[in-house]
Every structure is written in structure tokens, then in C-alpha cells.
JSON list of C-alpha atoms in Angstrom, two decimals:
[
{"chain": "A", "resi": 15, "resn": "MET", "atom": "CA", "xyz": [-24.94, -62.11, 22.03]},
{"chain": "A", "resi": 16, "resn": "TYR", "atom": "CA", "xyz": [-23.50, -62.12, 25.12]},
{"chain": "A", "resi": 17, "resn": "LYS", "atom": "CA", "xyz": [-21.36, -65.34, 26.84]},
{"chain": "A", "resi": 18, "resn": "VAL", "atom": "CA", "xyz": [-20.64, -66.07, 30.23]},
{"chain": "A", "resi": 19, "resn": "PHE", "atom": "CA", "xyz": [-18.60, -68.54, 31.89]},
{"chain": "A", "resi": 20, "resn": "ILE", "atom": "CA", "xyz": [-18.61, -71.64, 34.93]},
{"chain": "A", "resi": 21, "resn": "ASN", "atom": "CA", "xyz": [-15.27, -72.41, 34.97]},
{"chain": "A", "resi": 22, "resn": "ASP", "atom": "CA", "xyz": [-15.37, -74.03, 31.52]},
{"chain": "A", "resi": 23, "resn": "LYS", "atom": "CA", "xyz": [-19.19, -74.52, 30.94]},
{"chain": "A", "resi": 24, "resn": "LEU", "atom": "CA", "xyz": [-21.15, -71.74, 29.26]},
{"chain": "A", "resi": 25, "resn": "ILE", "atom": "CA", "xyz": [-24.26, -70.00, 29.07]},
{"chain": "A", "resi": 26, "resn": "ILE", "atom": "CA", "xyz": [-24.90, -68.26, 26.56]},
{"chain": "A", "resi": 27, "resn": "ILE", "atom": "CA", "xyz": [-27.25, -64.76, 25.87]},
{"chain": "A", "resi": 28, "resn": "THR", "atom": "CA", "xyz": [-28.25, -64.51, 22.58]},
{"chain": "A", "resi": 29, "resn": "SER", "atom": "CA", "xyz": [-31.67, -62.74, 20.43]},
{"chain": "A", "resi": 30, "resn": "SER", "atom": "CA", "xyz": [-30.98, -64.71, 17.41]},
{"chain": "A", "resi": 31, "resn": "SER", "atom": "CA", "xyz": [-32.47, -67.78, 16.32]},
{"chain": "A", "resi": 32, "resn": "GLN", "atom": "CA", "xyz": [-29.88, -69.63, 14.67]},
{"chain": "A", "resi": 33, "resn": "LYS", "atom": "CA", "xyz": [-27.76, -73.23, 17.87]},
{"chain": "A", "resi": 34, "resn": "GLU", "atom": "CA", "xyz": [-24.60, -73.27, 17.04]},
{"chain": "A", "resi": 35, "resn": "ASN", "atom": "CA", "xyz": [-23.69, -75.45, 19.48]},
{"chain": "A", "resi": 36, "resn": "ASN", "atom": "CA", "xyz": [-25.42, -78.86, 21.12]},
{"chain": "A", "resi": 37, "resn": "PHE", "atom": "CA", "xyz": [-26.75, -77.61, 23.99]},
{"chain": "A", "resi": 38, "resn": "PRO", "atom": "CA", "xyz": [-29.90, -77.16, 25.33]},
{"chain": "A", "resi": 39, "resn": "ALA", "atom": "CA", "xyz": [-32.24, -74.15, 24.77]},
{"chain": "A", "resi": 40, "resn": "TYR", "atom": "CA", "xyz": [-35.12, -72.56, 26.66]},
{"chain": "A", "resi": 41, "resn": "SER", "atom": "CA", "xyz": [-36.39, -69.38, 26.30]},
{"chain": "A", "resi": 42, "resn": "PHE", "atom": "CA", "xyz": [-34.67, -66.81, 28.39]},
{"chain": "A", "resi": 43, "resn": "LYS", "atom": "CA", "xyz": [-38.13, -66.21, 30.18]},
{"chain": "A", "resi": 44, "resn": "SER", "atom": "CA", "xyz": [-38.44, -69.81, 30.93]},
{"chain": "A", "resi": 45, "resn": "ILE", "atom": "CA", "xyz": [-35.99, -70.54, 33.17]},
{"chain": "A", "resi": 46, "resn": "THR", "atom": "CA", "xyz": [-35.32, -69.19, 36.72]},
{"chain": "A", "resi": 47, "resn": "PHE", "atom": "CA", "xyz": [-31.52, -67.91, 37.08]},
{"chain": "A", "resi": 48, "resn": "ASP", "atom": "CA", "xyz": [-30.85, -71.18, 40.31]},
{"chain": "A", "resi": 49, "resn": "GLU", "atom": "CA", "xyz": [-32.42, -73.41, 37.47]},
{"chain": "A", "resi": 50, "resn": "ILE", "atom": "CA", "xyz": [-30.20, -73.06, 35.08]},
{"chain": "A", "resi": 51, "resn": "LEU", "atom": "CA", "xyz": [-26.99, -73.31, 37.31]},
{"chain": "A", "resi": 52, "resn": "ALA", "atom": "CA", "xyz": [-28.40, -76.10, 38.58]},
{"chain": "A", "resi": 53, "resn": "GLN", "atom": "CA", "xyz": [-28.71, -77.60, 34.88]},
{"chain": "A", "resi": 54, "resn": "LEU", "atom": "CA", "xyz": [-25.09, -76.62, 34.82]},
{"chain": "A", "resi": 55, "resn": "LYS", "atom": "CA", "xyz": [-23.95, -79.05, 37.68]},
{"chain": "A", "resi": 56, "resn": "SER", "atom": "CA", "xyz": [-24.69, -82.17, 35.28]},
{"chain": "A", "resi": 57, "resn": "LYS", "atom": "CA", "xyz": [-20.88, -83.13, 33.83]},
{"chain": "A", "resi": 58, "resn": "GLU", "atom": "CA", "xyz": [-23.21, -84.27, 30.43]},
{"chain": "A", "resi": 59, "resn": "ILE", "atom": "CA", "xyz": [-24.05, -80.55, 29.75]},
{"chain": "A", "resi": 60, "resn": "LYS", "atom": "CA", "xyz": [-21.42, -78.53, 28.93]},
{"chain": "A", "resi": 61, "resn": "GLY", "atom": "CA", "xyz": [-23.55, -75.55, 28.31]},
{"chain": "A", "resi": 62, "resn": "ILE", "atom": "CA", "xyz": [-26.49, -73.95, 27.74]},
{"chain": "A", "resi": 63, "resn": "ASN", "atom": "CA", "xyz": [-28.38, -71.67, 25.21]},
{"chain": "A", "resi": 64, "resn": "LEU", "atom": "CA", "xyz": [-30.95, -68.41, 26.39]},
{"chain": "A", "resi": 65, "resn": "TYR", "atom": "CA", "xyz": [-33.22, -67.43, 23.55]},
{"chain": "A", "resi": 66, "resn": "SER", "atom": "CA", "xyz": [-33.99, -63.36, 24.04]},
{"chain": "A", "resi": 67, "resn": "ALA", "atom": "CA", "xyz": [-37.08, -61.34, 22.87]},
{"chain": "A", "resi": 68, "resn": "ASP", "atom": "CA", "xyz": [-35.24, -57.64, 24.19]},
{"chain": "A", "resi": 69, "resn": "LEU", "atom": "CA", "xyz": [-31.01, -59.01, 24.97]},
{"chain": "A", "resi": 70, "resn": "GLU", "atom": "CA", "xyz": [-30.12, -55.34, 26.71]},
{"chain": "A", "resi": 71, "resn": "THR", "atom": "CA", "xyz": [-32.68, -55.85, 29.15]},
{"chain": "A", "resi": 72, "resn": "ASP", "atom": "CA", "xyz": [-33.04, -59.62, 29.46]},
{"chain": "A", "resi": 73, "resn": "TRP", "atom": "CA", "xyz": [-28.75, -59.38, 30.49]},
{"chain": "A", "resi": 74, "resn": "LYS", "atom": "CA", "xyz": [-29.38, -56.93, 32.67]},
{"chain": "A", "resi": 75, "resn": "SER", "atom": "CA", "xyz": [-32.05, -58.72, 34.39]},
{"chain": "A", "resi": 76, "resn": "PHE", "atom": "CA", "xyz": [-29.49, -61.69, 34.04]},
{"chain": "A", "resi": 77, "resn": "CYS", "atom": "CA", "xyz": [-26.99, -59.29, 36.12]},
{"chain": "A", "resi": 78, "resn": "GLY", "atom": "CA", "xyz": [-28.88, -58.69, 38.34]},
{"chain": "A", "resi": 79, "resn": "ASN", "atom": "CA", "xyz": [-28.62, -62.17, 40.11]},
{"chain": "A", "resi": 80, "resn": "MET", "atom": "CA", "xyz": [-24.89, -61.24, 40.82]},
{"chain": "A", "resi": 81, "resn": "LYS", "atom": "CA", "xyz": [-22.58, -58.80, 42.28]},
{"chain": "A", "resi": 82, "resn": "VAL", "atom": "CA", "xyz": [-21.04, -57.55, 38.93]},
{"chain": "A", "resi": 83, "resn": "ILE", "atom": "CA", "xyz": [-16.69, -56.70, 39.82]},
{"chain": "A", "resi": 84, "resn": "PRO", "atom": "CA", "xyz": [-15.72, -55.02, 37.46]},
{"chain": "A", "resi": 85, "resn": "ALA", "atom": "CA", "xyz": [-12.12, -56.00, 35.99]},
{"chain": "A", "resi": 86, "resn": "ALA", "atom": "CA", "xyz": [-10.35, -55.33, 33.26]},
{"chain": "A", "resi": 87, "resn": "GLY", "atom": "CA", "xyz": [-6.31, -56.59, 32.15]},
{"chain": "A", "resi": 88, "resn": "GLY", "atom": "CA", "xyz": [-4.30, -56.69, 28.16]},
{"chain": "A", "resi": 89, "resn": "LEU", "atom": "CA", "xyz": [-3.05, -59.29, 25.77]},
{"chain": "A", "resi": 90, "resn": "VAL", "atom": "CA", "xyz": [0.70, -57.57, 25.50]},
{"chain": "A", "resi": 91, "resn": "LEU", "atom": "CA", "xyz": [2.68, -58.20, 22.00]},
{"chain": "A", "resi": 92, "resn": "ASN", "atom": "CA", "xyz": [6.40, -57.65, 21.67]},
{"chain": "A", "resi": 93, "resn": "ALA", "atom": "CA", "xyz": [8.05, -56.70, 18.92]},
{"chain": "A", "resi": 94, "resn": "LYS", "atom": "CA", "xyz": [7.94, -60.94, 17.97]},
{"chain": "A", "resi": 95, "resn": "LYS", "atom": "CA", "xyz": [4.07, -60.77, 17.92]},
{"chain": "A", "resi": 96, "resn": "GLU", "atom": "CA", "xyz": [4.90, -62.77, 20.97]},
{"chain": "A", "resi": 97, "resn": "VAL", "atom": "CA", "xyz": [2.11, -62.78, 23.58]},
{"chain": "A", "resi": 98, "resn": "LEU", "atom": "CA", "xyz": [2.85, -62.25, 27.51]},
{"chain": "A", "resi": 99, "resn": "PHE", "atom": "CA", "xyz": [1.24, -65.05, 29.47]},
{"chain": "A", "resi": 100, "resn": "ILE", "atom": "CA", "xyz": [1.20, -65.08, 33.89]},
{"chain": "A", "resi": 101, "resn": "PHE", "atom": "CA", "xyz": [1.57, -68.93, 34.60]},
{"chain": "A", "resi": 102, "resn": "ARG", "atom": "CA", "xyz": [-0.66, -68.14, 38.18]},
{"chain": "A", "resi": 103, "resn": "ASN", "atom": "CA", "xyz": [-2.40, -71.24, 41.30]},
{"chain": "A", "resi": 104, "resn": "ASN", "atom": "CA", "xyz": [-0.90, -73.52, 38.42]},
{"chain": "A", "resi": 105, "resn": "VAL", "atom": "CA", "xyz": [-2.69, -71.82, 35.83]},
{"chain": "A", "resi": 106, "resn": "TRP", "atom": "CA", "xyz": [-1.47, -69.87, 32.38]},
{"chain": "A", "resi": 107, "resn": "ASP", "atom": "CA", "xyz": [-3.81, -66.65, 32.49]},
{"chain": "A", "resi": 108, "resn": "LEU", "atom": "CA", "xyz": [-3.18, -63.02, 31.14]},
{"chain": "A", "resi": 109, "resn": "PRO", "atom": "CA", "xyz": [-2.61, -59.65, 33.10]},
{"chain": "A", "resi": 110, "resn": "LYS", "atom": "CA", "xyz": [-6.00, -58.51, 34.74]},
{"chain": "A", "resi": 111, "resn": "GLY", "atom": "CA", "xyz": [-7.32, -57.87, 37.83]},
{"chain": "A", "resi": 112, "resn": "TRP", "atom": "CA", "xyz": [-9.93, -55.26, 39.94]},
{"chain": "A", "resi": 113, "resn": "ILE", "atom": "CA", "xyz": [-10.34, -51.65, 38.13]},
{"chain": "A", "resi": 114, "resn": "GLU", "atom": "CA", "xyz": [-9.57, -49.52, 40.96]},
{"chain": "A", "resi": 115, "resn": "LYS", "atom": "CA", "xyz": [-12.49, -46.93, 42.10]},
{"chain": "A", "resi": 116, "resn": "GLY", "atom": "CA", "xyz": [-12.18, -43.70, 39.83]},
{"chain": "A", "resi": 117, "resn": "GLU", "atom": "CA", "xyz": [-10.55, -46.10, 37.14]},
{"chain": "A", "resi": 118, "resn": "THR", "atom": "CA", "xyz": [-10.16, -45.59, 34.00]},
{"chain": "A", "resi": 119, "resn": "LYS", "atom": "CA", "xyz": [-10.83, -49.12, 32.52]},
{"chain": "A", "resi": 120, "resn": "GLU", "atom": "CA", "xyz": [-7.63, -48.18, 30.17]},
{"chain": "A", "resi": 121, "resn": "ILE", "atom": "CA", "xyz": [-5.83, -47.44, 33.02]},
{"chain": "A", "resi": 122, "resn": "ALA", "atom": "CA", "xyz": [-6.99, -50.27, 35.15]},
{"chain": "A", "resi": 123, "resn": "ALA", "atom": "CA", "xyz": [-6.00, -51.97, 32.41]},
{"chain": "A", "resi": 124, "resn": "ILE", "atom": "CA", "xyz": [-2.27, -51.39, 31.76]},
{"chain": "A", "resi": 125, "resn": "ARG", "atom": "CA", "xyz": [-2.15, -51.36, 35.92]},
{"chain": "A", "resi": 126, "resn": "GLU", "atom": "CA", "xyz": [-2.31, -54.54, 35.94]},
{"chain": "A", "resi": 127, "resn": "VAL", "atom": "CA", "xyz": [-0.09, -55.47, 33.49]},
{"chain": "A", "resi": 128, "resn": "GLU", "atom": "CA", "xyz": [2.22, -53.66, 34.95]},
{"chain": "A", "resi": 129, "resn": "GLU", "atom": "CA", "xyz": [2.04, -54.90, 38.06]},
{"chain": "A", "resi": 130, "resn": "GLU", "atom": "CA", "xyz": [1.92, -58.58, 37.65]},
{"chain": "A", "resi": 131, "resn": "CYS", "atom": "CA", "xyz": [4.24, -58.99, 35.05]},
{"chain": "A", "resi": 132, "resn": "GLY", "atom": "CA", "xyz": [7.28, -55.97, 36.35]},
{"chain": "A", "resi": 133, "resn": "ILE", "atom": "CA", "xyz": [6.88, -54.82, 32.12]},
{"chain": "A", "resi": 134, "resn": "SER", "atom": "CA", "xyz": [6.88, -50.94, 31.06]},
{"chain": "A", "resi": 135, "resn": "ASN", "atom": "CA", "xyz": [6.92, -48.94, 28.31]},
{"chain": "A", "resi": 136, "resn": "LEU", "atom": "CA", "xyz": [2.73, -50.02, 27.48]},
{"chain": "A", "resi": 137, "resn": "LYS", "atom": "CA", "xyz": [1.23, -48.84, 24.68]},
{"chain": "A", "resi": 138, "resn": "LEU", "atom": "CA", "xyz": [-2.75, -49.61, 24.43]},
{"chain": "A", "resi": 139, "resn": "ILE", "atom": "CA", "xyz": [-3.74, -50.13, 20.93]},
{"chain": "A", "resi": 140, "resn": "LYS", "atom": "CA", "xyz": [-7.47, -50.82, 20.93]},
{"chain": "A", "resi": 141, "resn": "PRO", "atom": "CA", "xyz": [-10.59, -53.16, 22.81]},
{"chain": "A", "resi": 142, "resn": "LEU", "atom": "CA", "xyz": [-10.73, -56.06, 22.07]},
{"chain": "A", "resi": 143, "resn": "VAL", "atom": "CA", "xyz": [-13.48, -58.22, 23.84]},
{"chain": "A", "resi": 144, "resn": "THR", "atom": "CA", "xyz": [-15.39, -57.98, 27.63]},
{"chain": "A", "resi": 145, "resn": "THR", "atom": "CA", "xyz": [-15.33, -61.38, 28.68]},
{"chain": "A", "resi": 146, "resn": "TYR", "atom": "CA", "xyz": [-17.45, -62.36, 31.58]},
{"chain": "A", "resi": 147, "resn": "HIS", "atom": "CA", "xyz": [-17.58, -65.55, 34.50]},
{"chain": "A", "resi": 148, "resn": "ILE", "atom": "CA", "xyz": [-19.08, -66.96, 37.45]},
{"chain": "A", "resi": 149, "resn": "TYR", "atom": "CA", "xyz": [-17.64, -67.74, 40.91]},
{"chain": "A", "resi": 150, "resn": "PHE", "atom": "CA", "xyz": [-18.46, -68.31, 44.33]},
{"chain": "A", "resi": 151, "resn": "HIS", "atom": "CA", "xyz": [-17.34, -66.48, 46.64]},
{"chain": "A", "resi": 152, "resn": "LYS", "atom": "CA", "xyz": [-18.63, -65.31, 48.98]},
{"chain": "A", "resi": 153, "resn": "GLY", "atom": "CA", "xyz": [-21.92, -64.99, 47.05]},
{"chain": "A", "resi": 154, "resn": "THR", "atom": "CA", "xyz": [-22.29, -65.36, 43.89]},
{"chain": "A", "resi": 155, "resn": "LYS", "atom": "CA", "xyz": [-20.52, -63.25, 41.63]},
{"chain": "A", "resi": 156, "resn": "LEU", "atom": "CA", "xyz": [-19.48, -61.89, 37.73]},
{"chain": "A", "resi": 157, "resn": "LYS", "atom": "CA", "xyz": [-16.42, -61.00, 36.84]},
{"chain": "A", "resi": 158, "resn": "GLU", "atom": "CA", "xyz": [-16.87, -58.47, 33.23]},
{"chain": "A", "resi": 159, "resn": "THR", "atom": "CA", "xyz": [-13.26, -57.64, 33.07]},
{"chain": "A", "resi": 160, "resn": "HIS", "atom": "CA", "xyz": [-12.36, -55.82, 29.37]},
{"chain": "A", "resi": 161, "resn": "TRP", "atom": "CA", "xyz": [-9.18, -56.95, 26.99]},
{"chain": "A", "resi": 162, "resn": "PHE", "atom": "CA", "xyz": [-7.35, -54.57, 26.36]},
{"chain": "A", "resi": 163, "resn": "LEU", "atom": "CA", "xyz": [-4.67, -55.46, 22.90]},
{"chain": "A", "resi": 164, "resn": "MET", "atom": "CA", "xyz": [-1.17, -53.52, 23.78]},
{"chain": "A", "resi": 165, "resn": "THR", "atom": "CA", "xyz": [1.62, -53.92, 23.02]},
{"chain": "A", "resi": 166, "resn": "SER", "atom": "CA", "xyz": [5.75, -53.11, 24.15]},
{"chain": "A", "resi": 167, "resn": "ASP", "atom": "CA", "xyz": [9.51, -52.71, 23.97]},
{"chain": "A", "resi": 168, "resn": "ASP", "atom": "CA", "xyz": [10.64, -53.18, 26.48]},
{"chain": "A", "resi": 169, "resn": "GLU", "atom": "CA", "xyz": [13.72, -56.15, 26.97]},
{"chain": "A", "resi": 170, "resn": "ASN", "atom": "CA", "xyz": [14.06, -56.13, 30.83]},
{"chain": "A", "resi": 171, "resn": "LYS", "atom": "CA", "xyz": [13.61, -59.31, 32.69]},
{"chain": "A", "resi": 172, "resn": "LEU", "atom": "CA", "xyz": [10.21, -59.40, 34.16]},
{"chain": "A", "resi": 173, "resn": "THR", "atom": "CA", "xyz": [9.05, -59.86, 36.77]},
{"chain": "A", "resi": 174, "resn": "PRO", "atom": "CA", "xyz": [6.49, -61.72, 37.87]},
{"chain": "A", "resi": 175, "resn": "GLN", "atom": "CA", "xyz": [4.14, -60.26, 41.68]},
{"chain": "A", "resi": 176, "resn": "THR", "atom": "CA", "xyz": [4.04, -63.69, 43.37]},
{"chain": "A", "resi": 177, "resn": "GLU", "atom": "CA", "xyz": [2.09, -61.83, 46.41]},
{"chain": "A", "resi": 178, "resn": "GLU", "atom": "CA", "xyz": [-0.61, -62.97, 43.35]},
{"chain": "A", "resi": 179, "resn": "GLY", "atom": "CA", "xyz": [0.30, -65.59, 43.30]},
{"chain": "A", "resi": 180, "resn": "ILE", "atom": "CA", "xyz": [2.37, -65.70, 39.81]},
{"chain": "A", "resi": 181, "resn": "THR", "atom": "CA", "xyz": [5.51, -67.16, 39.56]},
{"chain": "A", "resi": 182, "resn": "SER", "atom": "CA", "xyz": [6.24, -67.28, 36.37]},
{"chain": "A", "resi": 183, "resn": "VAL", "atom": "CA", "xyz": [5.88, -64.80, 33.95]},
{"chain": "A", "resi": 184, "resn": "GLY", "atom": "CA", "xyz": [7.11, -63.83, 29.44]},
{"chain": "A", "resi": 185, "resn": "PHE", "atom": "CA", "xyz": [6.19, -64.05, 26.70]},
{"chain": "A", "resi": 186, "resn": "LYS", "atom": "CA", "xyz": [5.05, -66.99, 23.91]},
{"chain": "A", "resi": 187, "resn": "ASN", "atom": "CA", "xyz": [5.56, -67.57, 20.07]},
{"chain": "A", "resi": 188, "resn": "ASN", "atom": "CA", "xyz": [1.92, -69.70, 18.62]},
{"chain": "A", "resi": 189, "resn": "SER", "atom": "CA", "xyz": [3.86, -73.09, 18.98]},
{"chain": "A", "resi": 190, "resn": "GLU", "atom": "CA", "xyz": [4.31, -72.63, 22.76]},
{"chain": "A", "resi": 191, "resn": "ILE", "atom": "CA", "xyz": [0.53, -70.95, 23.16]},
{"chain": "A", "resi": 192, "resn": "ASP", "atom": "CA", "xyz": [-0.76, -74.15, 21.39]},
{"chain": "A", "resi": 193, "resn": "LYS", "atom": "CA", "xyz": [0.49, -75.92, 24.53]},
{"chain": "A", "resi": 194, "resn": "ILE", "atom": "CA", "xyz": [-0.33, -73.43, 27.55]},
{"chain": "A", "resi": 195, "resn": "LEU", "atom": "CA", "xyz": [-3.85, -72.81, 26.19]},
{"chain": "A", "resi": 196, "resn": "LEU", "atom": "CA", "xyz": [-4.47, -76.67, 27.22]},
{"chain": "A", "resi": 197, "resn": "ASN", "atom": "CA", "xyz": [-3.76, -75.37, 30.67]},
{"chain": "A", "resi": 198, "resn": "SER", "atom": "CA", "xyz": [-5.24, -71.80, 30.70]},
{"chain": "A", "resi": 199, "resn": "TYR", "atom": "CA", "xyz": [-9.73, -71.00, 31.48]},
{"chain": "A", "resi": 200, "resn": "ALA", "atom": "CA", "xyz": [-11.81, -70.65, 28.53]},
{"chain": "A", "resi": 201, "resn": "ASN", "atom": "CA", "xyz": [-12.40, -67.07, 28.83]},
{"chain": "A", "resi": 202, "resn": "ILE", "atom": "CA", "xyz": [-8.92, -66.84, 28.21]},
{"chain": "A", "resi": 203, "resn": "LYS", "atom": "CA", "xyz": [-9.43, -68.81, 24.83]},
{"chain": "A", "resi": 204, "resn": "LEU", "atom": "CA", "xyz": [-11.81, -66.48, 23.71]},
{"chain": "A", "resi": 205, "resn": "VAL", "atom": "CA", "xyz": [-9.46, -63.59, 24.75]},
{"chain": "A", "resi": 206, "resn": "TYR", "atom": "CA", "xyz": [-6.82, -64.77, 21.73]},
{"chain": "A", "resi": 207, "resn": "ASP", "atom": "CA", "xyz": [-9.23, -65.92, 19.37]},
{"chain": "A", "resi": 208, "resn": "THR", "atom": "CA", "xyz": [-10.94, -62.71, 19.59]},
{"chain": "A", "resi": 209, "resn": "TYR", "atom": "CA", "xyz": [-6.75, -60.88, 18.92]},
{"chain": "A", "resi": 210, "resn": "LYS", "atom": "CA", "xyz": [-6.34, -63.60, 15.72]},
{"chain": "A", "resi": 211, "resn": "LYS", "atom": "CA", "xyz": [-8.66, -63.23, 14.14]},
{"chain": "A", "resi": 212, "resn": "THR", "atom": "CA", "xyz": [-8.52, -59.68, 14.96]},
{"chain": "A", "resi": 213, "resn": "GLU", "atom": "CA", "xyz": [-4.83, -59.96, 13.17]},
{"chain": "A", "resi": 214, "resn": "ILE", "atom": "CA", "xyz": [-6.26, -61.75, 9.99]},
{"chain": "A", "resi": 215, "resn": "LEU", "atom": "CA", "xyz": [-8.37, -58.52, 9.42]},
{"chain": "A", "resi": 216, "resn": "LEU", "atom": "CA", "xyz": [-5.39, -56.37, 10.35]},
{"chain": "A", "resi": 217, "resn": "LYS", "atom": "CA", "xyz": [-3.89, -58.69, 7.36]}
]
């Protein structure tokens, strides 16, 4: 299954016939990319299901409609199991950025977290999830972000990367995160939910 966000609307591409939402459903082959975008412009429609008989082939076909921008980021925990958040352009976010030429996903994720938060002593624990979202800037782009679970014992004052529009950075506890996620992106909620499910499995 692939989940692709356009703002807070969702495109689900799946080989499963089980419907878990109230979104309209189509065979992948029966609807064009432009028709999908047109459907999602409707205020009434929160998402769309696309059923595929050949998921990986159809996913490649879907991605072929856009320029794919690879990125990487981290969900970082401190010793108290608090999560590192950034406040960028008046929205709460997790640190992430583009993968530069020659970088691995892992190296890019650590570099971006270090740059955006002014943090050190990062340790990569494991991959969490890959998120996808479509945005429109000089054409249609698909941002593919590889997220990693990390830890840090750095207790120095953190420094937001203001030139990237980040005005605040800090570790947040569970009650703070509940409020933060009300002013965040749908794919960030997906990353956090994936982490919480992982945390339960590890207990």
C-alpha cells in the first residue's frame, strides 16, 4: 500500500480489496492522474482509493507523472522519550530535508536534523516509514521522505536554522505533542503514529 498526501487529502494505492474508509474508489487503470487531482479539488472529498492488480508497476506509473524529490528526516528522542519538533512557517514539523547528490538516506537524515536543530550526538536506531506528498512548484513534484528513529543525549541549547524558516526547536512531551499535532501536517502525524505503534511493539 502507498499513501500519498496532497495537503491533508489522501491518495491510497492498494492491492487490497478491503475498504477502510469512505473515500470514492476506482480501479487504477480507469482514472488518469489529472482526473485524480481534479477529484481532490472538491471540498467534499477527503481522499481517493485506487485499486491495483500490480501494485509496484502501477506505483512506478503513478510516480512517472511527477518529478520525485528524495528527502530524509528524523524523529529524535531524548533520554526522557520526548520528541524533537521544529516550528517552521507557523506549522509544527519534524526536521527533514533533501538528500544531496552522493549521500545515503541515513547520512542525509542525520545531517538535516543537525543543521535544522543545532543538535549533536545523534544515533540512528532504525528506519520508521517513508512518506509521500505532492506539491506544486514549477510543475508537479512528489516528495519522498525517508524517516528514521534517532536518539540524542545532547543537553546543550538547541539552535533553530532561521534561514530555513525555523523559529523554534525543542523536545516535547506527550501532552504537548497532542496539541502540536493539531497544527501539523498529515504526513507528520503518520510518522508519529508509526513511532507510537513501534514503541508499543517494543514494550
